[in-house]
PDB file of C-alpha atoms in Angstrom:
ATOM      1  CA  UNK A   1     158.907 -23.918 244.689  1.00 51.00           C
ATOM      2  CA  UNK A   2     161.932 -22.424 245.670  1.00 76.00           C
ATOM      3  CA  UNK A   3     163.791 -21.913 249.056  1.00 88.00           C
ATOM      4  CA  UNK A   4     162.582 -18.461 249.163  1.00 84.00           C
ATOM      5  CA  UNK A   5     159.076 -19.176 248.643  1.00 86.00           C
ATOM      6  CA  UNK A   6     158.953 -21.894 251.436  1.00 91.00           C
ATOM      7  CA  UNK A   7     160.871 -18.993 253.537  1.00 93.00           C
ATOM      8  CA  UNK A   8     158.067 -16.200 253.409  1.00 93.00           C
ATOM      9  CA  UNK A   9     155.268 -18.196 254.701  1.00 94.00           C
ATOM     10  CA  UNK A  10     157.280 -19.278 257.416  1.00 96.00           C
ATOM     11  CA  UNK A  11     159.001 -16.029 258.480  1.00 96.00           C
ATOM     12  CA  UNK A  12     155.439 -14.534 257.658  1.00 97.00           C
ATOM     13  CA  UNK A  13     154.212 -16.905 260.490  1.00 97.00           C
ATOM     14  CA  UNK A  14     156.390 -16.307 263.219  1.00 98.00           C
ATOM     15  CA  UNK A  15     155.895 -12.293 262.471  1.00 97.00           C
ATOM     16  CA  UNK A  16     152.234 -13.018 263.043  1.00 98.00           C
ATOM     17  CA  UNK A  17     152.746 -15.051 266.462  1.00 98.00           C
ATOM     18  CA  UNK A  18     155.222 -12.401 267.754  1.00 98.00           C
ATOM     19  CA  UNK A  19     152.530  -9.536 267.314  1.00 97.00           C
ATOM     20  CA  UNK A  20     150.104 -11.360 268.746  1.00 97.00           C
ATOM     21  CA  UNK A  21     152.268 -12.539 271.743  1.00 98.00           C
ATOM     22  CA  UNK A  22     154.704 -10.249 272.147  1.00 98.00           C
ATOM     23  CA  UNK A  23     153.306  -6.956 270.601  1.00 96.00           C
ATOM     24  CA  UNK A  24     153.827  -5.029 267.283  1.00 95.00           C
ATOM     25  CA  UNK A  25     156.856  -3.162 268.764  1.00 94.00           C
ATOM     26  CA  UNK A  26     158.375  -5.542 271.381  1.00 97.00           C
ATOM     27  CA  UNK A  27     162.240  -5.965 269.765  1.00 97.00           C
ATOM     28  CA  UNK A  28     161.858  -9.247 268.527  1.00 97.00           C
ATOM     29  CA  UNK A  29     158.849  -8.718 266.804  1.00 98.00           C
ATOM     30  CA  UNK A  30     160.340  -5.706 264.488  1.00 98.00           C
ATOM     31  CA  UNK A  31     163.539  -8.120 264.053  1.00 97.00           C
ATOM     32  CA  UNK A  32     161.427 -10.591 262.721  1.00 97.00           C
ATOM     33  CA  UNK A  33     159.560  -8.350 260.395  1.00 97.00           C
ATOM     34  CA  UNK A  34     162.822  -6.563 259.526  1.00 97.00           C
ATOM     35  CA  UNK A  35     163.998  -9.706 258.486  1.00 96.00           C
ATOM     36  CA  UNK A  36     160.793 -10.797 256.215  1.00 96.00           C
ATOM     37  CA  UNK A  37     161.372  -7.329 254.387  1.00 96.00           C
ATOM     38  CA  UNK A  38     164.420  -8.472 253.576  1.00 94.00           C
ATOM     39  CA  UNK A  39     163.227 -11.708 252.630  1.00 94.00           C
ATOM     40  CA  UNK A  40     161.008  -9.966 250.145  1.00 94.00           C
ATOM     41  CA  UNK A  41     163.470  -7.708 249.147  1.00 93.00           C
ATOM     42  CA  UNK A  42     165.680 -10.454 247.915  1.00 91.00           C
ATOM     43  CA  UNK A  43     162.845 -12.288 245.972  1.00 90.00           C
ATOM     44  CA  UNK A  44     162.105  -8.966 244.396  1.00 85.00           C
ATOM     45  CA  UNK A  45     164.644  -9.918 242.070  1.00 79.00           C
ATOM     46  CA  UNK A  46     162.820 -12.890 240.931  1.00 75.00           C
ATOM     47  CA  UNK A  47     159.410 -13.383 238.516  1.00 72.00           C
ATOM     48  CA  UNK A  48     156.498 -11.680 240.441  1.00 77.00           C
ATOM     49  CA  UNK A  49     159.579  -8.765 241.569  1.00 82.00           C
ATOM     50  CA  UNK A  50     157.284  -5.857 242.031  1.00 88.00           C
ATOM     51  CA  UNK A  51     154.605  -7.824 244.432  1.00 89.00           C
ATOM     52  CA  UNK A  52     157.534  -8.794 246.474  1.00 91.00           C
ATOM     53  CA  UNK A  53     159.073  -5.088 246.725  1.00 92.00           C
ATOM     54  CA  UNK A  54     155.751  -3.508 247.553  1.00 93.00           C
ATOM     55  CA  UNK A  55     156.056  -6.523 250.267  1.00 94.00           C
ATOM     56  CA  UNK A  56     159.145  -5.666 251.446  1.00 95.00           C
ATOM     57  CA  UNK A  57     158.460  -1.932 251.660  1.00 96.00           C
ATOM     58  CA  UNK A  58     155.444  -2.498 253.872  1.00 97.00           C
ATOM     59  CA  UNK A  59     157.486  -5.018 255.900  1.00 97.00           C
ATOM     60  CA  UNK A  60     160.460  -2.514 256.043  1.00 97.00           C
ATOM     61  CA  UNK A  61     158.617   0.749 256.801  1.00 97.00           C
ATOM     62  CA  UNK A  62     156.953  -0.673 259.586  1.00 97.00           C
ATOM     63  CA  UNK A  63     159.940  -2.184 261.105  1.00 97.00           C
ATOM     64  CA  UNK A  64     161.228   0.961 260.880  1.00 97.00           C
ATOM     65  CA  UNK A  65     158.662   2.962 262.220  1.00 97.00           C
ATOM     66  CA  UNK A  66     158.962   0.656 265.448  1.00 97.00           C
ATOM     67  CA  UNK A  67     162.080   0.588 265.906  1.00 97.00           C
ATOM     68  CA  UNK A  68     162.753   4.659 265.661  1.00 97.00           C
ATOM     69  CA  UNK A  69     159.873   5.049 268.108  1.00 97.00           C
ATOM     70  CA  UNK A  70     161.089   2.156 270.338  1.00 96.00           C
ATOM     71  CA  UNK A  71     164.745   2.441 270.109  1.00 96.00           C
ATOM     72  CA  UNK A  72     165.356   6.166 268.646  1.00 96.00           C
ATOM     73  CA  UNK A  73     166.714   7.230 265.456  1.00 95.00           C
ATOM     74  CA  UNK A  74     170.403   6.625 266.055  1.00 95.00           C
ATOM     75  CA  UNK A  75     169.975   3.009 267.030  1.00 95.00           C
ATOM     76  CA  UNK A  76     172.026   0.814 265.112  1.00 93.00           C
ATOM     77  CA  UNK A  77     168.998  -1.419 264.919  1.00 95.00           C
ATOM     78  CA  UNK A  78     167.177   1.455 263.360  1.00 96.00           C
ATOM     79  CA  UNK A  79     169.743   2.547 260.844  1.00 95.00           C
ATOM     80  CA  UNK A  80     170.227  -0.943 259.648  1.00 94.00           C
ATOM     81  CA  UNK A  81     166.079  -1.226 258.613  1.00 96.00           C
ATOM     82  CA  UNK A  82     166.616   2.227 257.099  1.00 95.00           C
ATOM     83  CA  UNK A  83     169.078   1.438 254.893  1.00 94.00           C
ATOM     84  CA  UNK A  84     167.436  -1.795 254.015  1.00 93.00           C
ATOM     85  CA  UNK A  85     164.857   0.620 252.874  1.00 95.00           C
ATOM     86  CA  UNK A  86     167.344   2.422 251.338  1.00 93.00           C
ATOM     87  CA  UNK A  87     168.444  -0.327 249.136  1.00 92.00           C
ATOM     88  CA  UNK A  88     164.662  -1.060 248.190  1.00 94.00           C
ATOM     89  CA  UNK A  89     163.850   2.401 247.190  1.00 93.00           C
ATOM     90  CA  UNK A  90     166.777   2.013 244.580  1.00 89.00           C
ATOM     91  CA  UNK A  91     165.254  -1.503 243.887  1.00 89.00           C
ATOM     92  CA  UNK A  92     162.825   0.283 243.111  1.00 90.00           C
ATOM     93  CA  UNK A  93     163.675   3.051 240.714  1.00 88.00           C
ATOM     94  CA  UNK A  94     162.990   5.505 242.793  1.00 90.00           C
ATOM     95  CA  UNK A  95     166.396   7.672 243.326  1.00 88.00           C
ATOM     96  CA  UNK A  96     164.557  10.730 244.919  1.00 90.00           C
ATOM     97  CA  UNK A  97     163.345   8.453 248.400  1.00 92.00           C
ATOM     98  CA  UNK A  98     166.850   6.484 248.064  1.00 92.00           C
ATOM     99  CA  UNK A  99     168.582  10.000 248.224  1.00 93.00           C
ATOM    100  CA  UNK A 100     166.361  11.641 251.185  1.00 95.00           C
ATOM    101  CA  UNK A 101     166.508   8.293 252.997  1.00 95.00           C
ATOM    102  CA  UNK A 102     170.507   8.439 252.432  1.00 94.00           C
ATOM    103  CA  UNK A 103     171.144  12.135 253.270  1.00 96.00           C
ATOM    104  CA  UNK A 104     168.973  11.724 256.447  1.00 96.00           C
ATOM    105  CA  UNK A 105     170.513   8.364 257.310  1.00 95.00           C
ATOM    106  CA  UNK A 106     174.479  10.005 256.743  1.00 95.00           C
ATOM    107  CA  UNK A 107     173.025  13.139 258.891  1.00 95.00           C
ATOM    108  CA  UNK A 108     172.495  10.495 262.137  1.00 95.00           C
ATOM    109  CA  UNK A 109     175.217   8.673 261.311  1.00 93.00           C
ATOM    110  CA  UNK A 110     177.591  11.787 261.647  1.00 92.00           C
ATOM    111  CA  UNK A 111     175.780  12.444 264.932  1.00 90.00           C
ATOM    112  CA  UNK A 112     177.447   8.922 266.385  1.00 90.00           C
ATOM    113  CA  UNK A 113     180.600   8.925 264.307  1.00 92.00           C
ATOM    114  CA  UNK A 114     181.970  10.808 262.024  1.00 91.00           C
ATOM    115  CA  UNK A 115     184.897   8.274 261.536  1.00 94.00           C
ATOM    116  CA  UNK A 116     182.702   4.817 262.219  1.00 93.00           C
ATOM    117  CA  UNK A 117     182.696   2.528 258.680  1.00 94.00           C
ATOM    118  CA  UNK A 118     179.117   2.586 258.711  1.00 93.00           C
ATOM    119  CA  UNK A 119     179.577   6.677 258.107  1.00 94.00           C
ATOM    120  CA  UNK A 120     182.009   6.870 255.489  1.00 95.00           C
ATOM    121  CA  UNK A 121     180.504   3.762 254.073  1.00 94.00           C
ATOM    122  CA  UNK A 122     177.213   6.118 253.816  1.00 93.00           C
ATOM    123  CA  UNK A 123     179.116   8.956 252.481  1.00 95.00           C
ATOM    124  CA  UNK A 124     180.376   7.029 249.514  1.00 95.00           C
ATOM    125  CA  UNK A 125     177.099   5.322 248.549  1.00 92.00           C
ATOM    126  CA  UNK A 126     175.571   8.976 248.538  1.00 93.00           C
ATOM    127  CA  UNK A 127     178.590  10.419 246.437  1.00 94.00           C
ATOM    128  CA  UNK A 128     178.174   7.584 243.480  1.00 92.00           C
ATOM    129  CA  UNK A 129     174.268   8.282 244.300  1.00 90.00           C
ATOM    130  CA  UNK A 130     174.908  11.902 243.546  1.00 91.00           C
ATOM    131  CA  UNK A 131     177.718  10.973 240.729  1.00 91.00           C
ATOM    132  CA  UNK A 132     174.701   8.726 238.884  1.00 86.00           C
ATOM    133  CA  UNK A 133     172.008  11.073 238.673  1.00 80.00           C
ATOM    134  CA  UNK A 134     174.224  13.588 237.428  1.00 77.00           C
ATOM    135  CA  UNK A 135     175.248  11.266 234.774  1.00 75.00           C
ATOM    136  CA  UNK A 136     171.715  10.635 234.251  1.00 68.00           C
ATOM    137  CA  UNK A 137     170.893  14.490 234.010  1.00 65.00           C
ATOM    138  CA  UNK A 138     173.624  15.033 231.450  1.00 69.00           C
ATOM    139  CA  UNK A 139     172.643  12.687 229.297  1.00 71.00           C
ATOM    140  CA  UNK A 140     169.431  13.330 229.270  1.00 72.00           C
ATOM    141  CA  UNK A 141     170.136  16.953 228.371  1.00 76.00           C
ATOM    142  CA  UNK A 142     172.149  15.853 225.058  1.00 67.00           C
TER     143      UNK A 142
END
C-alpha cells in the first residue's frame, strides 16, 4: 500500500468528524475536504485513476460549492478549489468544463486584480488552453 492510499482513509476520516462536529460548511470542514480532492486528484494518476478523479470531483465540487456560498466567489479560498477543479476537468479530458471553469475563474480574478500573479497566471493557462484546442481543431480538419 502506498503513502497515498494510507492518506485517503485518514483525510477521509477527519472530513467525516468535521461534518459531523463542525458542520458541512464551517471553514475547516471545506479545507479538509478541499484537501482530500486533492488527495484524489493526485492518485488519479495512479492504477484505479478514473475512481479516484470521479473522487476528487465530488470532493472538489462540494468544497467549492461551500466555500462560494460561505465565503463568496472572489475568495481566495474559493478560487483556489476552483482551479483545483480546473486542473481535474483537464485530468479529465474534458477541455469544454476546464475552459468555462477558466474563463469564469479569469472573469473574478480581474474583478480583484487585474495585475495580481494569480490573474495573469490565469490568463496564460487560458491562452495555451485556447492555443491547444485550436491545434487540436486544425488537425483534426486535415
Amino acid at each position: 500500500m502506498g503513502q497515498f492510499e494510507k492518506a485517503a482513509p485518514l483525510l477521509k476520516d477527519v472530513c467525516d468528524v468535521r461534518r459531523r462536529i463542525l458542520g458541512p460548511v464551517d471553514p475547516t470542514t471545506l479545507a479538509s475536504i478541499s484537501a482530500l480532492g486533492n488527495l484524489y486528484q493526485r492518485m488519479g494518476f495512479q492504477g484505479d485513476g478514473e475512481r479516484w478523479r470521479e473522487m476528487a470531483e465530488a470532493a472538489l465540487v462540494e468544497a467549492f460549492e461551500g466555500r462560494q456560498a460561505l465565503l463568496g466567489p472572489k475568495h481566495p479560498d474559493t478560487l483556489e478549489t476552483m482551479r483545483g477543479l480546473c486542473q481535474l476537468k483537464g485530468q479529465m479530458g474534458d477541455p469544454t468544463g476546464m475552459q468555462q471553469l477558466m474563463e469564469d475563474e479569469l472573469l473574478l480574478r480581474r474583478g480583484l486584480d487585474e495585475d495580481a500573479p494569480e490573474t495573469i497566471a490565469c490568463i496564460a493557462e487560458l491562452a495555451s488552453l485556447y492555443a491547444q484546442k485550436a491545434t487540436y481543431l486544425e488537425r483534426a480538419q486535415n
